PDB file of C-alpha atoms in Angstrom:
ATOM      1  CA  MET I  62       4.898  -2.437   5.847  1.00 70.00           C
ATOM      2  CA  GLU I  63       4.562   1.055   7.274  1.00 86.00           C
ATOM      3  CA  ILE I  64       1.869   1.844   4.708  1.00 89.00           C
ATOM      4  CA  LEU I  65      -0.296  -1.012   6.001  1.00 88.00           C
ATOM      5  CA  SER I  66      -0.566   0.716   9.374  1.00 89.00           C
ATOM      6  CA  GLN I  67      -2.211   3.773   7.782  1.00 93.00           C
ATOM      7  CA  TYR I  68      -5.971   4.017   7.382  1.00 94.00           C
ATOM      8  CA  TYR I  69      -5.766   6.444   4.450  1.00 96.00           C
ATOM      9  CA  VAL I  70      -3.277   6.147   1.595  1.00 96.00           C
ATOM     10  CA  THR I  71      -2.102   8.352  -1.249  1.00 96.00           C
ATOM     11  CA  GLN I  72      -1.628   7.425  -4.879  1.00 96.00           C
ATOM     12  CA  THR I  73       2.103   6.990  -4.235  1.00 96.00           C
ATOM     13  CA  ASP I  74       1.386   4.714  -1.256  1.00 96.00           C
ATOM     14  CA  ILE I  75      -0.760   2.503  -3.497  1.00 96.00           C
ATOM     15  CA  GLN I  76       2.033   2.363  -6.054  1.00 96.00           C
ATOM     16  CA  LYS I  77       4.663   1.382  -3.475  1.00 94.00           C
ATOM     17  CA  LEU I  78       2.513  -1.073  -1.539  1.00 93.00           C
ATOM     18  CA  LEU I  79       1.222  -2.966  -4.551  1.00 92.00           C
ATOM     19  CA  GLN I  80       4.425  -2.550  -6.586  1.00 92.00           C
ATOM     20  CA  MET I  81       2.730  -1.227  -9.695  1.00 95.00           C
ATOM     21  CA  SER I  82       3.193   1.502 -12.242  1.00 97.00           C
ATOM     22  CA  HIS I  83       2.214   5.089 -11.574  1.00 96.00           C
ATOM     23  CA  LYS I  84      -0.469   4.858 -14.250  1.00 97.00           C
ATOM     24  CA  LYS I  85      -2.177   1.819 -12.673  1.00 97.00           C
ATOM     25  CA  ALA I  86      -1.951   3.284  -9.179  1.00 97.00           C
ATOM     26  CA  LYS I  87      -3.529   6.490 -10.458  1.00 97.00           C
ATOM     27  CA  LYS I  88      -6.451   4.580 -12.019  1.00 97.00           C
ATOM     28  CA  ILE I  89      -7.079   2.672  -8.799  1.00 97.00           C
ATOM     29  CA  TYR I  90      -6.809   5.842  -6.729  1.00 97.00           C
ATOM     30  CA  GLU I  91      -9.265   7.685  -8.988  1.00 96.00           C
ATOM     31  CA  MET I  92     -11.739   4.784  -8.922  1.00 96.00           C
ATOM     32  CA  VAL I  93     -11.726   4.580  -5.117  1.00 95.00           C
ATOM     33  CA  SER I  94     -11.771   8.366  -4.798  1.00 95.00           C
ATOM     34  CA  GLU I  95     -14.897   8.541  -6.952  1.00 95.00           C
ATOM     35  CA  MET I  96     -16.549   5.854  -4.807  1.00 94.00           C
ATOM     36  CA  GLU I  97     -15.769   7.829  -1.667  1.00 93.00           C
ATOM     37  CA  ASN I  98     -17.101  11.029  -3.232  1.00 93.00           C
ATOM     38  CA  GLN I  99     -20.384   9.297  -4.046  1.00 93.00           C
ATOM     39  CA  GLU I 100     -20.670   7.701  -0.602  1.00 91.00           C
ATOM     40  CA  LEU I 101     -19.461  10.553   1.584  1.00 88.00           C
ATOM     41  CA  GLY I 102     -19.675  13.700  -0.504  1.00 85.00           C
ATOM     42  CA  GLU I 103     -18.546  16.738   1.458  1.00 85.00           C
ATOM     43  CA  PHE I 104     -17.962  14.612   4.566  1.00 87.00           C
ATOM     44  CA  ARG I 105     -14.957  12.882   3.058  1.00 85.00           C
ATOM     45  CA  ALA I 106     -12.044  12.944   5.527  1.00 84.00           C
ATOM     46  CA  HIS I 107      -9.160  13.639   3.110  1.00 87.00           C
ATOM     47  CA  ASP I 108      -9.113  15.170  -0.353  1.00 84.00           C
ATOM     48  CA  ASN I 109      -5.797  13.632  -1.381  1.00 92.00           C
ATOM     49  CA  LYS I 110      -6.122  10.214   0.283  1.00 96.00           C
ATOM     50  CA  VAL I 111      -8.439   7.203   0.110  1.00 96.00           C
ATOM     51  CA  ALA I 112      -9.197   4.437   2.588  1.00 95.00           C
ATOM     52  CA  LEU I 113      -6.760   1.533   2.280  1.00 95.00           C
ATOM     53  CA  LYS I 114      -9.508  -0.997   3.005  1.00 94.00           C
ATOM     54  CA  LYS I 115     -11.536   0.308   0.064  1.00 95.00           C
ATOM     55  CA  VAL I 116      -8.521   0.032  -2.230  1.00 96.00           C
ATOM     56  CA  LEU I 117      -8.002  -3.572  -1.171  1.00 95.00           C
ATOM     57  CA  ARG I 118     -11.711  -4.340  -1.447  1.00 95.00           C
ATOM     58  CA  CYS I 119     -11.809  -2.999  -5.020  1.00 94.00           C
ATOM     59  CA  LEU I 120      -8.849  -5.162  -5.955  1.00 94.00           C
ATOM     60  CA  LYS I 121     -10.215  -8.159  -4.028  1.00 95.00           C
ATOM     61  CA  ILE I 122      -7.062  -8.410  -1.934  1.00 94.00           C
ATOM     62  CA  ASP I 123      -7.348  -9.685   1.623  1.00 95.00           C
ATOM     63  CA  TYR I 124      -5.678  -7.356   4.137  1.00 94.00           C
ATOM     64  CA  ASN I 125      -4.241 -10.226   6.198  1.00 94.00           C
ATOM     65  CA  PHE I 126      -2.830 -11.863   3.072  1.00 93.00           C
ATOM     66  CA  LEU I 127      -1.109  -8.611   2.127  1.00 92.00           C
ATOM     67  CA  VAL I 128       0.363  -8.290   5.632  1.00 91.00           C
ATOM     68  CA  ARG I 129       1.790 -11.818   5.378  1.00 92.00           C
ATOM     69  CA  GLN I 130       3.219 -11.079   1.928  1.00 89.00           C
ATOM     70  CA  CYS I 131       4.937  -7.941   3.231  1.00 87.00           C
ATOM     71  CA  GLN I 132       6.350  -9.864   6.181  1.00 89.00           C
ATOM     72  CA  LEU I 133       7.777 -12.492   3.834  1.00 89.00           C
ATOM     73  CA  GLU I 134       9.345  -9.784   1.677  1.00 86.00           C
ATOM     74  CA  GLU I 135      10.966  -8.227   4.744  1.00 86.00           C
ATOM     75  CA  GLN I 136      12.315 -11.614   5.836  1.00 87.00           C
ATOM     76  CA  LYS I 137      13.850 -12.111   2.397  1.00 85.00           C
ATOM     77  CA  LYS I 138      15.592  -8.739   2.647  1.00 80.00           C
ATOM     78  CA  GLU I 139      16.912  -9.222   6.201  1.00 76.00           C
ATOM     79  CA  PRO I 140      19.308 -12.143   5.530  1.00 67.00           C
ATOM     80  CA  SER I 141      20.910 -10.319   2.609  1.00 58.00           C
ATOM     81  CA  ALA I 142      21.325  -7.183   4.726  1.00 52.00           C
ATOM     82  CA  SER I 143      22.950  -9.127   7.554  1.00 51.00           C
ATOM     83  CA  LEU I 144      25.160 -10.967   5.046  1.00 51.00           C
ATOM     84  CA  ALA I 145      26.350  -7.663   3.595  1.00 53.00           C
ATOM     85  CA  ALA I 146      27.145  -6.368   7.081  1.00 50.00           C
ATOM     86  CA  THR I 147      29.109  -9.534   7.866  1.00 49.00           C
ATOM     87  CA  GLU I 148      31.118  -9.309   4.648  1.00 51.00           C
ATOM     88  CA  SER I 149      31.921  -5.632   5.137  1.00 51.00           C
ATOM     89  CA  SER I 150      33.309  -6.300   8.624  1.00 51.00           C
ATOM     90  CA  ARG I 151      35.891  -8.775   7.234  1.00 51.00           C
TER      91      ARG I 151
END
């Protein structure tokens, strides 16, 4: 969820956020990076990061949908974490 609050993301961020292989994340990163190079040229903000919104746009993923998905994943993890804490205190 922390990654969603960033405007620019790295290749590793893409991999973690979208839960994909390193190879796929690298392809997506390179595709978006090339787009940014063509659009912005020397005025590009970061050499090793790309805009998250452009990554999502390329993949046709809605930002709000992704936020909701991440929230659901966190909710699924929370009950198991609290259950483990309860069992360890016994």
